[in-house]
Coordinates of N, CA, C and O in Angstrom, one line a residue:
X496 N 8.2 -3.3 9.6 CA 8.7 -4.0 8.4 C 10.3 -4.0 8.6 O 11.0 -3.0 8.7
X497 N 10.5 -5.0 8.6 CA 11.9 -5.4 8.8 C 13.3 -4.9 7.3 O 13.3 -5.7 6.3
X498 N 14.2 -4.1 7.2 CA 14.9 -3.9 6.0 C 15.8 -5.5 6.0 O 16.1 -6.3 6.8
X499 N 16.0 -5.3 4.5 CA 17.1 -6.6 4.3 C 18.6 -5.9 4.7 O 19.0 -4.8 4.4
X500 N 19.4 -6.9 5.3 CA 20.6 -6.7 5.3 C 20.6 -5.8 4.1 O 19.7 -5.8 3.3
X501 N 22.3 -4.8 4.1 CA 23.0 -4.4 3.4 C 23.6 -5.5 2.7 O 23.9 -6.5 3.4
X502 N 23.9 -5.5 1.4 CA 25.2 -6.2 1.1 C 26.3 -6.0 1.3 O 26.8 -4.9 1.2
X503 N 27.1 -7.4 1.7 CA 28.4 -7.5 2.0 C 29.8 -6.8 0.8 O 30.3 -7.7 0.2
X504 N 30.2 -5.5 0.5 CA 30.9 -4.8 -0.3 C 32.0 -5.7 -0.8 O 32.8 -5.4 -1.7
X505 N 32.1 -6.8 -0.2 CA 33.1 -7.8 -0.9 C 32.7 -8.8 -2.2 O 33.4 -9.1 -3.2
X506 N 31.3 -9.3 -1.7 CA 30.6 -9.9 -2.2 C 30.2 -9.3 -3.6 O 30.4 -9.9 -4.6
X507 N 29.4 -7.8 -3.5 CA 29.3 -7.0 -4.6 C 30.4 -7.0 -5.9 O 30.3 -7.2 -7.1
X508 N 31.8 -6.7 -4.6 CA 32.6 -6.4 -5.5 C 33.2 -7.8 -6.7 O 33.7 -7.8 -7.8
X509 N 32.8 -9.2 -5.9 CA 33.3 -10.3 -6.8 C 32.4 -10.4 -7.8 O 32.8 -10.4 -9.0
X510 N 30.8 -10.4 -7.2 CA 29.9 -10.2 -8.3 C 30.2 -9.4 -9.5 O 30.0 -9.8 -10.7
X511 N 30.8 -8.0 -9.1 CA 30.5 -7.4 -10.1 C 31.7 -7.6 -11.8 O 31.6 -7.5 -13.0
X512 N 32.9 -8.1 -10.4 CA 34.1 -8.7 -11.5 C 34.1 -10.5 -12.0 O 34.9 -11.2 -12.5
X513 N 32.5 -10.7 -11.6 CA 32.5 -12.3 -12.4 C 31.4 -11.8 -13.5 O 31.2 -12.6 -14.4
X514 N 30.5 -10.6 -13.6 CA 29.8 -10.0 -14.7 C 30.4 -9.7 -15.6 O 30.2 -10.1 -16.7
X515 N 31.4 -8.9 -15.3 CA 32.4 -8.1 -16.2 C 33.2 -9.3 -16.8 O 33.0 -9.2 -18.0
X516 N 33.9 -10.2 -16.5 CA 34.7 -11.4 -17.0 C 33.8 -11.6 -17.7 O 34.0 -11.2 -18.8
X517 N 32.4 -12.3 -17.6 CA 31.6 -12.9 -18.5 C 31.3 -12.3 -19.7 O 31.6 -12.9 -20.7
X518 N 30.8 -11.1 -19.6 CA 30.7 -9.7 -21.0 C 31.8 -9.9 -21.6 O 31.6 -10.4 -22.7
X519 N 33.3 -9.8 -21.3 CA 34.2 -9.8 -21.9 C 34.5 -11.2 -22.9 O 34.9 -11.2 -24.0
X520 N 34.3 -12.3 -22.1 CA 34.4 -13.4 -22.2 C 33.3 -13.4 -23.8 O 33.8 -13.4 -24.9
X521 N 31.9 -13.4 -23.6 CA 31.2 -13.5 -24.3 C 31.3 -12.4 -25.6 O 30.3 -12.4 -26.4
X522 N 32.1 -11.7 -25.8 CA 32.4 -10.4 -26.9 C 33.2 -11.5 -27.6 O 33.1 -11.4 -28.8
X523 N 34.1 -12.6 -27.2 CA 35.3 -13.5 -27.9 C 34.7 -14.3 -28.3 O 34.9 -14.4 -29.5
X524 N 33.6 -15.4 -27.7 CA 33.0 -17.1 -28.1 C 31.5 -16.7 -27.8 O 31.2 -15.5 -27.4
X525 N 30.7 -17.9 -27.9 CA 29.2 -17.7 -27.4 C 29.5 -18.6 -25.9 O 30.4 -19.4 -25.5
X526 N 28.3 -18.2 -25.3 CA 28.0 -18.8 -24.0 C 28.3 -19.8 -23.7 O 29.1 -20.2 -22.9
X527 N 27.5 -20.5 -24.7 CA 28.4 -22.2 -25.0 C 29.2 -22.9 -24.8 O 29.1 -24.0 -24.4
X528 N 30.5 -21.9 -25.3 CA 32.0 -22.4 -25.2 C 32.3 -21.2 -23.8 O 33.5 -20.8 -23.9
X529 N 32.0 -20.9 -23.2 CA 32.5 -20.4 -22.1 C 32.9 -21.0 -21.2 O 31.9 -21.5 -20.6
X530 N 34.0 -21.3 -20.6 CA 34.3 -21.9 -19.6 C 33.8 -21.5 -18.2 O 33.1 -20.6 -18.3
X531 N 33.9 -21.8 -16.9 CA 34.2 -21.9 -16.0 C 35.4 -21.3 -15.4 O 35.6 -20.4 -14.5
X532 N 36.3 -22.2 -16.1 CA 38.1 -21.8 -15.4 C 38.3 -20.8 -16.5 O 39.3 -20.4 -16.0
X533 N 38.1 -20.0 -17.8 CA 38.5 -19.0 -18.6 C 38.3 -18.1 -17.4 O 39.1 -17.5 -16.6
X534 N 36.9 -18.1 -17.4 CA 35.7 -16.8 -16.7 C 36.7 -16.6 -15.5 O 37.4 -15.6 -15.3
X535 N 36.7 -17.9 -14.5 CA 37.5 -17.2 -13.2 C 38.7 -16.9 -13.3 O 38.9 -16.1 -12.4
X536 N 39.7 -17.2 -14.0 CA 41.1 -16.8 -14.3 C 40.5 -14.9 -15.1 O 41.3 -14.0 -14.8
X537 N 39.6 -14.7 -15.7 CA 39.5 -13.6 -16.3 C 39.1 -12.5 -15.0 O 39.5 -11.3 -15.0
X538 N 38.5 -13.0 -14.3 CA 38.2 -12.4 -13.3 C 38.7 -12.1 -11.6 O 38.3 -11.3 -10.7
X539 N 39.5 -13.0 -11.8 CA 41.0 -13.2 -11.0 C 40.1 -14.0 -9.5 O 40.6 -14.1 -8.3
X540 N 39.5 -14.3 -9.8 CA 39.0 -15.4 -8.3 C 38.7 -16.8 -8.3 O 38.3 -17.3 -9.4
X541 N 38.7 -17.4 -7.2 CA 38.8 -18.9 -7.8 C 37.9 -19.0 -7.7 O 37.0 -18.3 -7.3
X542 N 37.8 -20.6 -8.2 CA 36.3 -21.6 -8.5 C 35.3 -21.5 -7.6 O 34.3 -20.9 -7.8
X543 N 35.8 -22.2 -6.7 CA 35.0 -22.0 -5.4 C 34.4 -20.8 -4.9 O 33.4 -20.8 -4.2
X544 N 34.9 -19.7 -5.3 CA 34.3 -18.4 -5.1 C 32.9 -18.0 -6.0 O 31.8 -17.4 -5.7
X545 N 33.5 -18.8 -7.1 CA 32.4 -18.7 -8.0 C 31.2 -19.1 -8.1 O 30.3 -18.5 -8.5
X546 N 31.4 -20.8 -7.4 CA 30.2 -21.1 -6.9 C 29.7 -20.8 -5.8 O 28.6 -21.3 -5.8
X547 N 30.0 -20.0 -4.5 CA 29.9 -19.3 -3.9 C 28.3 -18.7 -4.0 O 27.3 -18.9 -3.3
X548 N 28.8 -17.7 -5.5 CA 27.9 -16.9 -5.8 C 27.2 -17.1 -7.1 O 26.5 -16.1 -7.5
X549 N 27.2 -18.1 -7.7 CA 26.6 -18.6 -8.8 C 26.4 -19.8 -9.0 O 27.3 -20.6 -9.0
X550 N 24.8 -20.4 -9.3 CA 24.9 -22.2 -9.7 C 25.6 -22.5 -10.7 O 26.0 -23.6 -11.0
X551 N 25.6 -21.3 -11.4 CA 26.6 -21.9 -12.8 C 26.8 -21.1 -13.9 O 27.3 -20.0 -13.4
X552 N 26.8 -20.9 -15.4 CA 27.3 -20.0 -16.0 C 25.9 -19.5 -16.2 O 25.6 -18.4 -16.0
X553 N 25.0 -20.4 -16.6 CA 23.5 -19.6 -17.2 C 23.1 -18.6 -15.9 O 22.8 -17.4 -16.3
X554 N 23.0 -18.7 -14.5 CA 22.9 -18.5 -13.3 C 23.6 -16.4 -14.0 O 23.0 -15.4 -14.3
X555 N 25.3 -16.8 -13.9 CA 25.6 -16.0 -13.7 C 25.3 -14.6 -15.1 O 25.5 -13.4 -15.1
X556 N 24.9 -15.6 -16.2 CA 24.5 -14.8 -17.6 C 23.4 -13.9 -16.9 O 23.6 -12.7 -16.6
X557 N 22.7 -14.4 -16.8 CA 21.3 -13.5 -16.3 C 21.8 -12.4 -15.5 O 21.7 -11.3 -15.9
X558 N 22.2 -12.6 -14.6 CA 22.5 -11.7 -13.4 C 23.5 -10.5 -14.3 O 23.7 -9.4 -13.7
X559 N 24.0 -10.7 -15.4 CA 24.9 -9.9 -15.9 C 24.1 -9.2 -16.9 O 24.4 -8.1 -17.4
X560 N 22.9 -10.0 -17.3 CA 22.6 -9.0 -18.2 C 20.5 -8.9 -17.9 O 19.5 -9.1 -18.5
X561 N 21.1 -8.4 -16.3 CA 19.8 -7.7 -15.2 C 20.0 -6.1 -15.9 O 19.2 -5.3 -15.6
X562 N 20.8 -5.9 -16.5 CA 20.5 -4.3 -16.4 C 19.9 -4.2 -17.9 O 19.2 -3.2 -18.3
X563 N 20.1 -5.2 -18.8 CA 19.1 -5.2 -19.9 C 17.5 -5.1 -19.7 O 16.8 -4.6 -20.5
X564 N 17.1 -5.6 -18.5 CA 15.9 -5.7 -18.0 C 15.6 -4.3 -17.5 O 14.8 -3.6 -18.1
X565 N 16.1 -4.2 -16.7 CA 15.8 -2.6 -16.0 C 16.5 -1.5 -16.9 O 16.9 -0.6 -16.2
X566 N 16.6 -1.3 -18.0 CA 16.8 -0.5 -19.1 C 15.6 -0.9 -19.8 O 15.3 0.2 -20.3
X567 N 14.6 -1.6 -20.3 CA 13.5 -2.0 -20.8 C 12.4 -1.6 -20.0 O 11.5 -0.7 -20.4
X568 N 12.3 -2.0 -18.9 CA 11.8 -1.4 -18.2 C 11.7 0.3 -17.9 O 10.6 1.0 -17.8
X569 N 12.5 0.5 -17.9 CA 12.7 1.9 -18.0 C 12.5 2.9 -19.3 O 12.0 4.0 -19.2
X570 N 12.9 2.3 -20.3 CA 12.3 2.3 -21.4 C 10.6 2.8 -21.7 O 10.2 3.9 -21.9
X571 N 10.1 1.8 -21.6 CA 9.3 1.2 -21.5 C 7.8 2.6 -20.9 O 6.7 3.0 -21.1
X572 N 8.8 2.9 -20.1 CA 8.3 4.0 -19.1 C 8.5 5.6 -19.0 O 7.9 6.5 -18.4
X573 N 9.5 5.3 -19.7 CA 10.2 6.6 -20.0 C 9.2 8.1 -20.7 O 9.7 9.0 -21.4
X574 N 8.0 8.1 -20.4 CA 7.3 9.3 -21.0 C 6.4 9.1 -19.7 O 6.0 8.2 -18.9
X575 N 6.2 10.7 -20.0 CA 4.8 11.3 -19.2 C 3.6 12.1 -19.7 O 3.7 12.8 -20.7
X576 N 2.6 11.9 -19.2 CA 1.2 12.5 -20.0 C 0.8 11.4 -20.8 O 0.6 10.1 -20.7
X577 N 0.7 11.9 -21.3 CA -0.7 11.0 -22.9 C 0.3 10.5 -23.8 O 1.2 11.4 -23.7
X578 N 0.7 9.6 -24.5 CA 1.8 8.8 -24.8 C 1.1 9.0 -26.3 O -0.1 8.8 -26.7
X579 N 2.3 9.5 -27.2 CA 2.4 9.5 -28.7 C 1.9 8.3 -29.2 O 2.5 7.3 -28.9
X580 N 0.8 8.0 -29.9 CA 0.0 6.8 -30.2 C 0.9 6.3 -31.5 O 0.6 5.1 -31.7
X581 N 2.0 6.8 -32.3 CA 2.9 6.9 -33.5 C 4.5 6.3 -33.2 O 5.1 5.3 -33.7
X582 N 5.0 7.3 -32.1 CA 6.2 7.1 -32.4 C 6.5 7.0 -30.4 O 5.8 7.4 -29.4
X583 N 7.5 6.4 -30.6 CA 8.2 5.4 -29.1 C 8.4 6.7 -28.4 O 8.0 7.7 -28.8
X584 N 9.0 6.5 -27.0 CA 9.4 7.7 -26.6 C 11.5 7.4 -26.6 O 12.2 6.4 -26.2
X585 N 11.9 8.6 -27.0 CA 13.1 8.2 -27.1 C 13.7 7.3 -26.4 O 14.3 6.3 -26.9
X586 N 13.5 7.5 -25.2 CA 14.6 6.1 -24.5 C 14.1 4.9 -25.3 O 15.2 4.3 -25.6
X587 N 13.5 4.4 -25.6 CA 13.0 2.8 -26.5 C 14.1 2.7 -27.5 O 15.0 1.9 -27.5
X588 N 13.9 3.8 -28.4 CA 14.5 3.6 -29.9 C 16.3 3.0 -29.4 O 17.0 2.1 -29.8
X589 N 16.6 4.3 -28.2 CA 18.0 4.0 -28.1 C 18.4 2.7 -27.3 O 19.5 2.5 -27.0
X590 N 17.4 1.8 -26.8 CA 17.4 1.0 -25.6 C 17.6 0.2 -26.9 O 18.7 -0.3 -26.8
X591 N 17.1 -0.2 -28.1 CA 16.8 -1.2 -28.6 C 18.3 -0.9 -29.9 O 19.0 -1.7 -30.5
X592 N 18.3 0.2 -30.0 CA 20.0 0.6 -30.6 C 21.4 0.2 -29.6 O 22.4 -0.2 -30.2
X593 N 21.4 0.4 -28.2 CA 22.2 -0.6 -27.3 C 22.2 -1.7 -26.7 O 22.8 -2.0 -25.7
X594 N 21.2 -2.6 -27.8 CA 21.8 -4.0 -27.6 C 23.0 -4.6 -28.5 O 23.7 -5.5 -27.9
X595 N 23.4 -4.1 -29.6 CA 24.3 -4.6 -30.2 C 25.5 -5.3 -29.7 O 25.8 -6.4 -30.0
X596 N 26.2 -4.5 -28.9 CA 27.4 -5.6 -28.2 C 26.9 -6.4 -27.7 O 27.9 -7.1 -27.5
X597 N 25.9 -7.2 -27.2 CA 26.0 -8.3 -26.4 C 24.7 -8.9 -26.7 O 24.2 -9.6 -25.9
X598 N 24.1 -8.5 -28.1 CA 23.5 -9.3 -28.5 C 23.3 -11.0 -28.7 O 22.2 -11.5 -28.5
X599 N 24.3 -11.5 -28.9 CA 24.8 -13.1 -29.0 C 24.1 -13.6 -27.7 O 23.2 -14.5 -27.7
X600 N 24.8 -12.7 -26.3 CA 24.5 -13.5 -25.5 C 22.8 -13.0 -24.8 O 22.2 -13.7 -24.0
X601 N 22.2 -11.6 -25.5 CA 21.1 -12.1 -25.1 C 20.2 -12.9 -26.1 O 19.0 -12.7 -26.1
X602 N 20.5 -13.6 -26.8 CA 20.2 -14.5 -27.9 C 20.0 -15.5 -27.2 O 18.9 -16.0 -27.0
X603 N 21.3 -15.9 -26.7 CA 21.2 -17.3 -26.1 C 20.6 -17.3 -24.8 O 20.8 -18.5 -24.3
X604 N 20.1 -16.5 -24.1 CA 19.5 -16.4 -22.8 C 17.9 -16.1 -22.9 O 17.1 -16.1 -21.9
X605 N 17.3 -15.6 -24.4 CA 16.2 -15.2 -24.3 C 16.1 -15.6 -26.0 O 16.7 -15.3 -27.0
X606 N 14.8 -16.6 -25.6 CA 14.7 -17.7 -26.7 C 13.4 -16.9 -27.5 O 12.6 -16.2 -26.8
X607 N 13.2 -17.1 -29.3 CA 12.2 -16.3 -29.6 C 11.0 -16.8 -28.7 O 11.0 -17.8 -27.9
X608 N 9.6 -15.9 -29.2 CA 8.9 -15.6 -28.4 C 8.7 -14.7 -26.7 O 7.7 -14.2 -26.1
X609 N 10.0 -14.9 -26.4 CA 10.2 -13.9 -25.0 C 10.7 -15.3 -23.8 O 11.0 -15.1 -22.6
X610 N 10.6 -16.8 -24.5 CA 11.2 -17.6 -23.4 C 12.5 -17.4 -22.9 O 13.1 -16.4 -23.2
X611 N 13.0 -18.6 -22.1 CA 14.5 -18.7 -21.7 C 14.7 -18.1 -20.3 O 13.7 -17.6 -19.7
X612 N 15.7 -18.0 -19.8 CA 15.9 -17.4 -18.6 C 15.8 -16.0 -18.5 O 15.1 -15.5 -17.5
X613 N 16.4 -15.1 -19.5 CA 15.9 -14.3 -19.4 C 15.0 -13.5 -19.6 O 14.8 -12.4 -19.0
X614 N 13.9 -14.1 -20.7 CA 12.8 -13.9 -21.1 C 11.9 -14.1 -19.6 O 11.2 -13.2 -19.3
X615 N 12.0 -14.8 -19.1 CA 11.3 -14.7 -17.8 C 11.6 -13.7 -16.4 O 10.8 -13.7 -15.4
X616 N 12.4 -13.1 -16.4 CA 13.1 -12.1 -15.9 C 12.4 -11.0 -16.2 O 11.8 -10.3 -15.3
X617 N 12.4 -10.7 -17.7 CA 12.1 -9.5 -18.5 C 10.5 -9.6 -18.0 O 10.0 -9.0 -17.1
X618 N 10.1 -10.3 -18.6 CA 8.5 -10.5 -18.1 C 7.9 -10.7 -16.9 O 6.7 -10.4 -16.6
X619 N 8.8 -11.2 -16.0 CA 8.1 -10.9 -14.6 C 8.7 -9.4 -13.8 O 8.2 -9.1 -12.8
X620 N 9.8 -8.6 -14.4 CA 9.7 -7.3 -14.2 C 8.7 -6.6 -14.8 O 7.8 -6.1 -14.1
X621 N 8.6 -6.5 -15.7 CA 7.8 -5.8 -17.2 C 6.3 -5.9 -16.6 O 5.6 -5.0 -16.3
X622 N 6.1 -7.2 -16.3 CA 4.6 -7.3 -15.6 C 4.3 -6.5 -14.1 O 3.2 -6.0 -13.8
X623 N 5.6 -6.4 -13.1 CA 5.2 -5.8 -12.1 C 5.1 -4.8 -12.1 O 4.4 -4.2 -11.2
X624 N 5.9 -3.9 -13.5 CA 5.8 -2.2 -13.3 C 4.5 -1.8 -13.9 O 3.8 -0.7 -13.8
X625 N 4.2 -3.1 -14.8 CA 2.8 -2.6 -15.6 C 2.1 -2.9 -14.5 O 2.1 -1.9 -13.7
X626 N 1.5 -3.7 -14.0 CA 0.7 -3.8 -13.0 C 0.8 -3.0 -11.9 O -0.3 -3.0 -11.4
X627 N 1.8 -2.2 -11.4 CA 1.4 -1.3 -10.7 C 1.2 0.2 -11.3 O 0.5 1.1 -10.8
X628 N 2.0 0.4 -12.4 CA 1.0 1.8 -13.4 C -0.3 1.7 -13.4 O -1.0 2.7 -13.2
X629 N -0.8 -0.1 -13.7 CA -2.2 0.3 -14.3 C -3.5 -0.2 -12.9 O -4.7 -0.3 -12.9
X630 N -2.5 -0.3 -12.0 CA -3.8 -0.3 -10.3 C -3.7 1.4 -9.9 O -4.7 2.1 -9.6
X631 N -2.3 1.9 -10.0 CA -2.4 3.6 -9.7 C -3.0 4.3 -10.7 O -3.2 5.5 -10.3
X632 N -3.5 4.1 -11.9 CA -4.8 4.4 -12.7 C -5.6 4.1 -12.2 O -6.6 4.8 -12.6
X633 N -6.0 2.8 -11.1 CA -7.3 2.7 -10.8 C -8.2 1.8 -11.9 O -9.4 1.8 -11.9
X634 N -7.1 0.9 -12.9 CA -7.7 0.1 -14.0 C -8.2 -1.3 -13.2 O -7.5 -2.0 -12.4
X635 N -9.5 -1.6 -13.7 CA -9.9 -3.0 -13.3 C -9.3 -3.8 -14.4 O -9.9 -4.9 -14.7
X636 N -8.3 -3.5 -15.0 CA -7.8 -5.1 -16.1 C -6.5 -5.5 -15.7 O -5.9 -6.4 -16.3
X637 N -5.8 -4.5 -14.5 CA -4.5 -4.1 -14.4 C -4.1 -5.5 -14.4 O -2.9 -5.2 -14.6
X638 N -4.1 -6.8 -14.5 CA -3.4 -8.1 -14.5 C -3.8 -8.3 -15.4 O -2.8 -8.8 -16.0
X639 N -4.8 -8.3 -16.3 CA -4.9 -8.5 -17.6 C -4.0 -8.0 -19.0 O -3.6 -8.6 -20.0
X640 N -3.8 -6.6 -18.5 CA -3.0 -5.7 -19.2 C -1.8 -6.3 -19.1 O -1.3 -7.0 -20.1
X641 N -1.1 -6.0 -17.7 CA -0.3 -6.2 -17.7 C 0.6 -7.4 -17.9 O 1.8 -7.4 -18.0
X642 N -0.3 -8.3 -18.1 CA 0.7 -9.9 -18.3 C 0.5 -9.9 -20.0 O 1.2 -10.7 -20.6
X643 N -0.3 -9.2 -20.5 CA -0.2 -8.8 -22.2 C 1.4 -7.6 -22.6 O 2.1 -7.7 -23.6
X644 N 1.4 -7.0 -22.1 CA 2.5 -5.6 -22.1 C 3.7 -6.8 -22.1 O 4.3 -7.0 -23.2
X645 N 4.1 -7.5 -20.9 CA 4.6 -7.9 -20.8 C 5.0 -8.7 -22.0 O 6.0 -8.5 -22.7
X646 N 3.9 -10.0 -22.1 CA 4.2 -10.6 -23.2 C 4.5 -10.4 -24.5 O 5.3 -11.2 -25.1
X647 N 3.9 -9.4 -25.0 CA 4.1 -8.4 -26.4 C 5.8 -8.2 -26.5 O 6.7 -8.5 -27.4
X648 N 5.8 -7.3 -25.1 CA 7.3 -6.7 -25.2 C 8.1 -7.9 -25.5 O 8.7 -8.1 -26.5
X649 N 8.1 -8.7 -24.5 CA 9.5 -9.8 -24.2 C 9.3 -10.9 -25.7 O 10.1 -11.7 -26.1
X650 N 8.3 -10.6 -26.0 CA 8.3 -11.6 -27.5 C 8.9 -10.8 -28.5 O 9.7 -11.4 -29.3
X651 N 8.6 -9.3 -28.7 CA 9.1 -8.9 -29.7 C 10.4 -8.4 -29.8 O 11.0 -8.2 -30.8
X652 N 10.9 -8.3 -28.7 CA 12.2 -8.2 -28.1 C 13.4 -9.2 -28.9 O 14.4 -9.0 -29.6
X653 N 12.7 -10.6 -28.1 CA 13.3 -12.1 -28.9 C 13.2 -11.7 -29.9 O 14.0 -10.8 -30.2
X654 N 12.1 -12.1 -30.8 CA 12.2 -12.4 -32.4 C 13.0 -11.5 -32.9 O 13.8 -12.0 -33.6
X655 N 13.1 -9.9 -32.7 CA 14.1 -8.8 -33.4 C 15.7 -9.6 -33.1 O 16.4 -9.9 -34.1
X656 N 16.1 -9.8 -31.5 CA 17.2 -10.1 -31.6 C 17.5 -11.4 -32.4 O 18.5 -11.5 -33.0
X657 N 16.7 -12.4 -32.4 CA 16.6 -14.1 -33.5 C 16.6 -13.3 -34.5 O 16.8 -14.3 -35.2
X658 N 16.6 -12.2 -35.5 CA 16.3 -11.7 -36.8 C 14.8 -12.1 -37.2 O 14.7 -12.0 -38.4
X659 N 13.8 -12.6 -36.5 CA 12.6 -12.9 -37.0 C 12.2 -11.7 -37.6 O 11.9 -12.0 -38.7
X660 N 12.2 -10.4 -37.3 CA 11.8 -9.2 -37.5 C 12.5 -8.5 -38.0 O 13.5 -8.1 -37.4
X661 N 12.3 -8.2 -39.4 CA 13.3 -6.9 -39.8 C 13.0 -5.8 -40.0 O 12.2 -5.5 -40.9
X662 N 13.7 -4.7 -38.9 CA 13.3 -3.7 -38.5 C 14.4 -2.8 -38.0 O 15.3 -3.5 -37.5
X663 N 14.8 -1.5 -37.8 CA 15.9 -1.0 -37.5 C 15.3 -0.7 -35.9 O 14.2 -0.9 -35.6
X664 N 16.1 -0.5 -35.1 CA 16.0 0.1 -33.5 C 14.9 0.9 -33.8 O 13.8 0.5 -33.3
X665 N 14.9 2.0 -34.5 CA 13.9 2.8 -34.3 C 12.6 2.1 -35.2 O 11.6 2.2 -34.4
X666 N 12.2 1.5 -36.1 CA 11.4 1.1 -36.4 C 10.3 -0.4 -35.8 O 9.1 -0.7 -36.1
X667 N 11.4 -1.1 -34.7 CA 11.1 -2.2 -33.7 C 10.7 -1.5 -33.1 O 9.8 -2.1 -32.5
X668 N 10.7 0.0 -32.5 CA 10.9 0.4 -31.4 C 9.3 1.1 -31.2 O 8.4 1.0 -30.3
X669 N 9.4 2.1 -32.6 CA 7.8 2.5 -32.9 C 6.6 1.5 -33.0 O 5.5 1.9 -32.6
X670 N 6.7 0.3 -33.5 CA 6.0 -0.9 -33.8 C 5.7 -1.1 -32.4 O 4.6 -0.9 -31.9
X671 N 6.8 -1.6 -31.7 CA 5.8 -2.4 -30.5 C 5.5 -1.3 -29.7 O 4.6 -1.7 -28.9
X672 N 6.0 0.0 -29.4 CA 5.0 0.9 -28.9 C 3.9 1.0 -29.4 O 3.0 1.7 -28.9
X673 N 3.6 0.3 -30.5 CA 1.8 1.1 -30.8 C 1.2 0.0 -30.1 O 0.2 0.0 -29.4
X674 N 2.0 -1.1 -30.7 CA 1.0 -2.5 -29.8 C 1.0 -2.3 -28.6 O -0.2 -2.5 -28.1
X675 N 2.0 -1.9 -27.7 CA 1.5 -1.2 -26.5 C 0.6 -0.7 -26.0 O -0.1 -1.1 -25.0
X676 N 0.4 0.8 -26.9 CA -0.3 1.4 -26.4 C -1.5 0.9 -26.6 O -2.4 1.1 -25.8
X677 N -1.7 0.1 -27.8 CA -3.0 0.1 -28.3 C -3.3 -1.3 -27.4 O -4.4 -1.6 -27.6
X678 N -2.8 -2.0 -26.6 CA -3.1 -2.5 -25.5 C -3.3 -2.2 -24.3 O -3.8 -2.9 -23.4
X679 N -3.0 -0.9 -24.2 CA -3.5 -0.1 -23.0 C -4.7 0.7 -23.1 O -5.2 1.0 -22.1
X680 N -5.2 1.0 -24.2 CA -6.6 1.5 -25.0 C -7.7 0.6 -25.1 O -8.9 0.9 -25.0
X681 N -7.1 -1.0 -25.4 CA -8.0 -2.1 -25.2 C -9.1 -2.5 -24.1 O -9.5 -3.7 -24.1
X682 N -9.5 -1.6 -23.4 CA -10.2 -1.9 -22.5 C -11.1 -1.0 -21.3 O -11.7 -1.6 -20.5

């Protein structure tokens, strides 16, 4: 098996200062009104660089808020043994308490129901980690499950951040853990 290249530390490092411009950017206007030339002036590299490494701003939204995903994910997972059928396991409550700053922009990147760009991100990670918890149990529904887990989470995710749901961090947080679990008992 062949490893992938290393990444190029230059590359990382533009990526990581056209994420950080964008966050910044998006704490001032929504996505919408974000420029192009703000973002790269904010970030001190030119245009060209930008597209470089991005098709565009939705492109580079997502990629900036990847770690929302893999904090859900992790979340998500964050207990061992037999899982409180009641209450979340801490990392959730506080995962869903550290969206606040940059709520707006996962708003506009993850449409209710769990669509949008990032909504598909969320759910095609969310599905891979469930799907391989529930084959290392040795479950015959592990894709069944898992594309439910998935879907549950990244819907209820949306509607709380749209306000469909009114609910505090910790009370979103308990709620769709039971649907969880009680989707993982389903079968």
């Amino acid at each position: 098996m062949t490893r992938p290249a290393p990444e190029d530390p230059r590359a990382a490092r533009t990526r990581a200062r056209l994420r950080a411009a964008l966050l910044q950017e998006c704490t001032q206007r929504p996505l919408a009104e974000v420029g192009v030339a703000a973002l790269v002036r904010r970030a001190g590299v030119g245009r060209a660089t930008f597209y470089v490494h991005y098709d565009g701003l939705e492109a580079l939204a997502v990629d900036a808020c990847a770690d929302l995903v893999r904090e859900a994910v992790e979340a998500l997972h964050a207990w061992r043994g037999r899982p409180d059928p009641v209450h979340a396991p801490p990392a959730l409550p506080a995962f869903f308490a550290g969206l606040a700053p940059h709520a707006a922009l996962y708003r506009a990147l993850l449409a209710p129901g769990g669509g949008g760009p990032l909504g598909h991100v969320l759910h095609r990670d969310l599905r891979a980690r469930s799907l391989t918890e529930r084959a290392r149990a040795g479950a015959a529904d592990a894709p069944l499950v898992a594309s439910a887990v998935a879907a549950t989470f990244a819907g209820v995710l949306a509607d709380w951040l749209h306000g469909l749901l009114d609910a505090s961090p910790e009370e979103v947080a308990d709620q769709v853990w039971q649907l969880l679990v009680a989707l993982h008992r389903s079968r």
